[in-house]
């Protein structure tokens, strides 16, 4: 089987996980890296023995010799980099948040569609082993037809030491973390027609909101709650676990802290350990996220080779990104926001 050659742009905090995962992915390897910070370029180049190094993405694309690009920079550069990739007809993976605005995200999808190149957003949380286990239980009919759900991420973990920029933006938890939780809600319960949200800032040392409570009306008629907080101190820190509650026509499902999945239906109750694997390069508590990075990157390669759509294609992710913008709009205005109108 031919091995795809990839380039990674943005050698920062999270890219280390992506580089480790690329080493484990079957059917692809990273042959070039790019970062405008010479120190990061050197650190990652030496750690992963990558000889082709660039400080300017335009030079990387001009030199060519790559089958795809993995964009791991922060959001400010996503549109520009995806558009250069489209111009050079190079399939692209783009980290979340997809873009600064929904209008930018739509333009990026259009640029790739017009160029005929695949675009996938690195929205990895739906690829976490416990979330896949929830999806499987639903698909197996374990609780019948769901009518209510809750997707909850409440933590007091210090994310700012690894990612200091998170303390500086006007927007914080919905854009950075809630985006994952909203994507999980869509993945499990389907697309959303309306969003109502309330936000708060509890930590006085950051600029944006660190608590959000979001009510989703799904197109199927199901109601769900997405609640996220980085201001919640608990006896056992749950970071980075997403807890799930689903009630259905034939039973209920609970994904509890500690990666325990309980299903109750007419057959009784079952309890399963759905812990993620601790990959050789991973470390707790991040191993859940790290395993999902490997899973989404393997999915990228497999689908690219088959010429098939990606689960979190640019087009798919517009529907998650629209929920982020709608949540901010609802929190600012106090009103419920219609999603179909936003996506038009
Ligand atoms: P970071 O600031 O540590 O790293 C970004 C790197 O990109 C920096 O080294 C910077 O110099 C480089 N860069 C920026 N613009 C560039 C450009 N135009 N050309 C070349 N290099 C450029 O950021 P991070 O914490 O690694 O986050 C990166 C992205 O990953 C963010 O969008 C963040 O939201 C996302 N992230 C995702 C997850 C996840 O689980 N999916 C987890 C953490 C972070
Ligand atoms: O996934 C992310 O984007 C991270 C974290 C999990 C820490 O919120 O920023």
Coordinates of C-alpha atoms and ligand atoms in Angstrom, one line a residue:
X1 CA 0.0 0.0 0.0
X2 CA 1.4 3.5 -0.9
X3 CA 2.4 5.6 2.0
X4 CA 1.0 9.1 1.9
X5 CA 3.4 12.0 2.6
X6 CA 2.2 14.7 4.9
X7 CA 3.3 18.1 6.2
X8 CA 2.4 19.6 9.5
X9 CA 2.1 23.3 10.0
X10 CA 2.2 24.7 13.6
X11 CA 4.6 22.9 15.9
X12 CA 3.2 24.1 19.2
X13 CA 1.7 22.6 22.4
X14 CA -0.9 20.2 20.8
X15 CA 1.1 19.3 17.6
X16 CA 3.3 17.1 19.7
X17 CA 0.3 14.7 20.1
X18 CA -0.4 14.9 16.4
X19 CA 3.3 14.1 15.5
X20 CA 3.3 11.1 17.9
X21 CA 0.0 9.9 16.5
X22 CA 1.4 10.2 12.9
X23 CA 4.2 7.9 13.9
X24 CA 1.6 5.3 14.8
X25 CA -0.9 5.8 11.9
X26 CA -0.7 3.2 9.2
X27 CA -0.4 4.4 5.6
X28 CA 1.1 7.9 6.1
X29 CA 4.1 9.7 7.5
X30 CA 5.1 13.3 8.0
X31 CA 7.9 14.4 5.7
X32 CA 8.0 18.2 6.3
X33 CA 7.1 20.6 9.1
X34 CA 6.6 24.4 9.3
X35 CA 6.5 26.9 12.1
X36 CA 7.2 30.6 12.0
X37 CA 8.8 30.3 15.4
X38 CA 12.4 28.9 14.8
X39 CA 12.6 27.5 18.3
X40 CA 9.5 25.3 17.9
X41 CA 10.6 24.3 14.4
X42 CA 13.9 23.1 15.9
X43 CA 12.4 21.3 18.9
X44 CA 9.8 19.4 16.9
X45 CA 12.2 18.8 14.0
X46 CA 14.8 17.2 16.3
X47 CA 12.3 15.2 18.4
X48 CA 10.7 13.6 15.4
X49 CA 13.7 13.6 13.1
X50 CA 12.1 15.7 10.3
X51 CA 14.7 17.2 8.0
X52 CA 12.5 19.3 5.7
X53 CA 11.7 22.4 7.8
X54 CA 10.0 25.7 6.8
X55 CA 9.3 29.0 8.5
X56 CA 6.9 30.0 5.7
X57 CA 4.0 27.9 4.6
X58 CA 4.0 29.4 1.1
X59 CA 7.5 28.0 0.6
X60 CA 6.5 24.5 1.8
X61 CA 3.6 24.4 -0.7
X62 CA 5.8 25.8 -3.5
X63 CA 8.3 23.0 -2.9
X64 CA 5.5 20.4 -3.1
X65 CA 6.1 16.6 -2.6
X66 CA 3.2 16.3 -0.2
X67 CA -0.1 14.4 -0.4
X68 CA -1.8 16.3 2.5
X69 CA -1.3 19.0 5.1
X70 CA -2.1 18.9 8.8
X71 CA -2.8 22.5 10.0
X72 CA -2.1 22.6 13.8
X73 CA -1.9 26.4 14.2
X74 CA -4.3 28.5 16.3
X75 CA -7.4 29.8 14.7
X76 CA -6.0 33.2 13.4
X77 CA -4.2 31.5 10.5
X78 CA -6.7 28.7 9.6
X79 CA -8.4 30.4 6.7
X80 CA -5.2 31.6 5.1
X81 CA -3.5 28.2 5.4
X82 CA -6.6 26.2 4.2
X83 CA -6.9 28.5 1.2
X84 CA -3.2 28.1 0.2
X85 CA -3.7 24.3 0.5
X86 CA -6.7 24.5 -1.8
X87 CA -4.8 26.7 -4.3
X88 CA -2.1 24.0 -4.5
X89 CA -4.7 21.2 -4.6
X90 CA -3.4 19.6 -1.4
X91 CA -6.0 17.9 0.9
X92 CA -6.1 19.5 4.3
X93 CA -6.8 18.8 7.9
X94 CA -7.6 21.9 10.0
X95 CA -7.5 22.0 13.8
X96 CA -10.6 23.3 15.7
X97 CA -11.9 25.9 16.1
X98 CA -12.4 25.7 12.3
X99 CA -12.3 29.5 11.8
X100 CA -12.8 32.9 13.5
X101 CA -16.3 33.3 12.1
X102 CA -18.9 31.1 10.3
X103 CA -18.5 33.3 7.2
X104 CA -14.7 32.4 7.1
X105 CA -15.5 28.7 7.7
X106 CA -18.0 28.7 4.8
X107 CA -15.4 30.4 2.5
X108 CA -12.9 27.6 3.5
X109 CA -15.3 24.9 2.6
X110 CA -16.1 26.5 -0.7
X111 CA -12.4 27.0 -1.6
X112 CA -11.7 23.3 -1.0
X113 CA -14.9 22.2 -2.8
X114 CA -14.0 24.4 -5.8
X115 CA -10.5 23.0 -5.9
X116 CA -11.8 19.4 -5.5
X117 CA -9.7 18.6 -2.4
X118 CA -10.9 16.9 0.8
X119 CA -11.0 19.1 3.9
X120 CA -11.4 17.6 7.4
X121 CA -11.6 19.5 10.7
X122 CA -9.5 17.9 13.5
X123 CA -12.6 17.5 15.7
X124 CA -11.4 14.6 17.7
X125 CA -13.7 14.4 20.8
X126 CA -16.3 12.3 19.0
X127 CA -13.5 9.8 18.3
X128 CA -12.9 9.2 22.1
X129 CA -13.4 5.5 23.0
X130 CA -16.1 6.3 25.7
X131 CA -18.1 8.5 23.2
X132 CA -17.8 5.7 20.5
X133 CA -19.1 3.3 23.2
X134 CA -22.2 5.5 23.8
X135 CA -22.8 5.8 20.1
X136 CA -22.6 2.0 19.7
X137 CA -25.1 1.4 22.6
X138 CA -27.5 3.8 20.9
X139 CA -27.0 2.1 17.5
X140 CA -27.6 -1.3 19.1
X141 CA -31.0 0.0 20.3
X142 CA -30.0 -0.5 24.0
X143 CA -32.3 2.4 25.1
X144 CA -34.8 2.6 22.2
X145 CA -35.4 6.1 20.8
X146 CA -33.8 8.8 22.9
X147 CA -36.0 11.7 24.0
X148 CA -33.5 13.7 26.3
X149 CA -29.8 14.1 26.7
X150 CA -27.1 15.8 28.7
X151 CA -23.4 16.3 27.7
X152 CA -21.4 17.7 30.5
X153 CA -17.8 18.8 31.0
X154 CA -17.2 20.3 34.4
X155 CA -13.6 20.8 35.6
X156 CA -11.2 22.9 37.6
X157 CA -8.2 21.8 35.6
X158 CA -5.6 24.5 34.8
X159 CA -5.7 24.6 31.0
X160 CA -4.0 28.0 30.9
X161 CA -0.5 26.8 31.9
X162 CA -0.2 24.7 28.7
X163 CA -2.3 27.0 26.5
X164 CA -1.8 30.6 27.9
X165 CA -3.7 32.2 24.9
X166 CA -6.9 30.7 26.3
X167 CA -6.9 33.3 29.0
X168 CA -6.6 36.2 26.6
X169 CA -9.5 35.9 24.1
X170 CA -12.8 37.7 24.4
X171 CA -14.3 34.2 24.0
X172 CA -13.2 31.1 25.9
X173 CA -15.0 28.0 26.9
X174 CA -17.7 27.7 24.2
X175 CA -15.2 28.4 21.4
X176 CA -12.4 26.2 22.8
X177 CA -14.0 23.3 24.7
X178 CA -17.8 23.7 24.3
X179 CA -17.2 23.3 20.5
X180 CA -16.2 19.6 21.2
X181 CA -19.2 19.1 23.5
X182 CA -21.6 20.5 21.0
X183 CA -20.1 18.3 18.3
X184 CA -20.6 15.2 20.6
X185 CA -24.2 16.3 21.1
X186 CA -24.7 16.4 17.3
X187 CA -22.9 13.2 16.8
X188 CA -25.0 11.3 19.3
X189 CA -28.5 13.0 18.9
X190 CA -28.3 14.5 15.4
X191 CA -28.5 18.0 14.0
X192 CA -29.8 20.9 15.9
X193 CA -32.5 23.4 14.9
X194 CA -32.3 26.0 17.8
X195 CA -29.9 27.0 20.5
X196 CA -30.5 28.9 23.8
X197 CA -27.5 29.7 26.0
X198 CA -26.3 31.4 29.2
X199 CA -22.7 32.1 30.1
X200 CA -20.6 33.4 33.0
X201 CA -17.1 34.3 33.8
X202 CA -16.1 33.1 37.3
X203 CA -12.3 33.2 37.1
X204 CA -11.3 36.9 37.3
X205 CA -7.9 36.3 35.8
X206 CA -9.2 35.5 32.3
X207 CA -11.0 37.6 29.7
X208 CA -13.7 35.2 28.3
X209 CA -16.5 33.1 29.7
X210 CA -15.5 30.0 31.6
X211 CA -19.0 28.6 32.3
X212 CA -21.8 27.9 29.7
X213 CA -25.2 26.2 29.9
X214 CA -26.7 25.5 26.4
X215 CA -30.1 24.1 25.6
X216 CA -30.3 22.3 22.2
X217 CA -33.5 21.6 20.2
X218 CA -32.5 18.7 17.9
X219 CA -34.2 18.3 14.5
X220 CA -35.5 14.9 15.7
X221 CA -37.5 16.6 18.5
X222 CA -35.0 15.5 21.2
X223 CA -34.0 18.1 23.8
X224 CA -30.5 18.1 25.2
X225 CA -28.3 20.2 27.6
X226 CA -24.7 20.9 27.0
X227 CA -23.1 22.3 30.2
X228 CA -19.4 23.2 30.3
X229 CA -17.3 24.7 33.1
X230 CA -13.6 25.3 33.9
X231 CA -14.6 26.9 37.2
X232 CA -15.8 23.7 38.9
X233 CA -13.7 22.2 41.8
X234 CA -14.6 18.6 42.4
X235 CA -13.3 15.9 44.8
X236 CA -11.7 14.0 41.9
X237 CA -10.8 16.1 39.0
X238 CA -12.5 14.7 35.9
X239 CA -10.5 16.5 33.1
X240 CA -10.8 15.8 30.2
X241 CA -13.9 13.5 30.5
X242 CA -17.2 14.3 28.9
X243 CA -20.1 12.8 30.9
X244 CA -23.2 11.7 29.1
X245 CA -26.8 11.1 30.2
X246 CA -29.4 9.8 27.7
X247 CA -33.0 8.8 28.4
X248 CA -34.8 6.7 25.8
X249 CA -38.2 5.0 25.1
X250 CA -36.8 1.7 26.3
X251 CA -34.2 2.6 28.9
X252 CA -31.4 5.0 29.9
X253 CA -27.7 5.3 29.6
X254 CA -25.2 7.1 31.8
X255 CA -21.5 7.6 31.1
X256 CA -20.1 8.3 34.5
X257 CA -16.8 9.8 35.6
X258 CA -14.1 7.2 35.6
X259 CA -15.2 5.9 32.1
X260 CA -18.0 3.7 33.4
X261 CA -21.0 3.2 31.1
X262 CA -24.2 2.0 32.6
X263 CA -27.2 1.0 30.6
X264 CA -30.6 0.2 32.0
X265 CA -33.4 -1.4 30.1
X266 CA -36.0 -4.2 30.3
X267 CA -33.2 -6.7 30.6
X268 CA -31.8 -5.0 33.8
X269 CA -28.7 -2.9 34.3
X270 CA -25.2 -3.4 32.9
X271 CA -22.0 -1.6 33.7
X272 CA -18.9 -1.6 31.5
X273 CA -15.5 -0.1 31.7
X274 CA -15.0 2.0 28.5
X275 CA -11.6 3.5 29.4
X276 CA -9.4 4.7 26.6
X277 CA -6.1 3.0 26.0
X278 CA -2.9 4.5 27.3
X279 CA -0.9 4.7 24.1
X280 CA 2.9 4.3 24.5
X281 CA 3.6 8.1 24.1
X282 CA 0.5 9.2 26.1
X283 CA 0.1 10.4 29.7
X284 CA -2.8 10.7 32.1
X285 CA -5.1 12.5 32.2
X286 CA -4.7 13.5 28.5
X287 CA -4.7 9.8 27.3
X288 CA -8.4 10.0 26.4
X289 CA -7.8 13.0 24.1
X290 CA -4.5 11.5 22.8
X291 CA -6.1 8.2 21.8
X292 CA -8.7 10.1 19.8
X293 CA -6.0 12.1 18.0
X294 CA -4.6 8.8 16.7
X295 CA -8.2 7.6 15.8
X296 CA -9.1 10.7 13.8
X297 CA -5.7 10.8 11.9
X298 CA -6.1 7.1 11.0
X299 CA -9.7 7.9 9.8
X300 CA -8.2 10.7 7.7
X301 CA -5.8 8.4 5.9
X302 CA -8.3 5.5 5.4
X303 CA -11.0 7.8 3.9
X304 CA -8.5 9.7 1.8
X305 CA -7.3 6.4 0.3
X306 CA -10.9 5.2 -0.3
X307 CA -11.9 8.6 -1.7
X308 CA -14.7 8.7 0.9
X309 CA -16.2 11.5 3.1
X310 CA -14.7 12.2 6.5
X311 CA -16.9 12.1 9.6
X312 CA -15.9 15.6 10.5
X313 CA -15.5 17.0 7.0
X314 CA -15.4 20.8 6.6
X315 CA -19.1 20.7 5.6
X316 CA -20.1 18.7 8.6
X317 CA -18.2 21.0 10.9
X318 CA -20.1 24.1 9.7
X319 CA -23.1 22.6 11.6
X320 CA -21.0 22.4 14.8
X321 CA -19.4 25.8 14.3
X322 CA -22.9 27.4 13.7
X323 CA -23.9 26.1 17.2
X324 CA -20.9 27.9 18.7
X325 CA -21.8 31.2 17.1
X326 CA -25.5 30.7 18.0
X327 CA -24.6 30.1 21.7
X328 CA -22.7 33.3 21.9
X329 CA -25.5 35.2 20.1
X330 CA -28.1 33.7 22.4
X331 CA -26.1 34.5 25.6
X332 CA -25.7 38.1 24.4
X333 CA -29.3 38.7 23.4
X334 CA -31.2 36.4 25.8
X335 CA -33.0 34.9 22.8
X336 CA -33.2 31.5 21.1
X337 CA -31.3 31.3 17.9
X338 CA -32.5 29.5 14.8
X339 CA -29.7 27.4 13.2
X340 CA -31.2 26.8 9.7
X341 CA -31.2 30.6 9.2
X342 CA -27.5 30.8 10.3
X343 CA -26.4 28.1 7.9
X344 CA -28.2 29.6 4.9
Ligands
LIG1 P1 0.3 26.9 20.2 O1 0.3 28.4 20.2 O2 1.1 26.2 21.3 O3 1.0 26.4 18.8 C1 0.6 27.0 17.6 C2 1.9 27.0 16.7 O4 1.6 27.5 15.4 C3 3.0 28.0 17.3 O5 4.2 27.4 17.4 C4 3.0 29.1 16.2 O6 4.3 29.7 16.1 C5 2.6 28.4 15.0 N1 2.0 29.2 13.9 C6 0.9 30.1 14.1 N2 0.6 30.6 12.9 C7 1.5 30.1 12.0 C8 1.6 30.3 10.6 N3 0.8 31.1 9.8 N4 2.6 29.6 9.9 C9 3.4 28.8 10.6 N5 3.3 28.6 12.0 C10 2.3 29.2 12.6 O7 -1.2 26.4 20.1 P2 -1.7 24.9 20.5 O8 -2.1 25.0 22.0 O9 -0.9 23.9 20.0 O10 -3.1 24.9 19.7 C11 -3.1 24.8 18.3 C12 -4.6 24.5 17.9 O11 -4.9 23.2 18.4 C13 -5.6 25.5 18.4 O12 -6.5 25.8 17.4 C14 -6.3 24.7 19.6 O13 -7.6 25.1 19.7 C15 -6.2 23.3 19.1 N6 -6.2 22.3 20.1 C16 -6.9 21.2 19.9 C17 -7.0 20.2 20.8 C18 -7.9 19.0 20.5 O14 -8.1 18.1 21.4 N7 -8.4 18.9 19.3 C19 -6.3 20.3 22.1 C20 -5.5 21.5 22.3 C21 -5.5 22.4 21.3
LIG2 O1 -9.4 20.4 23.2 C1 -9.0 21.5 23.4 O2 -9.1 22.3 22.5 C2 -8.2 21.9 24.6 C3 -8.8 21.5 25.9 C4 -9.3 20.1 26.0 C5 -7.7 21.8 27.0 O3 -9.9 22.4 26.2 O4 -8.0 23.3 24.5

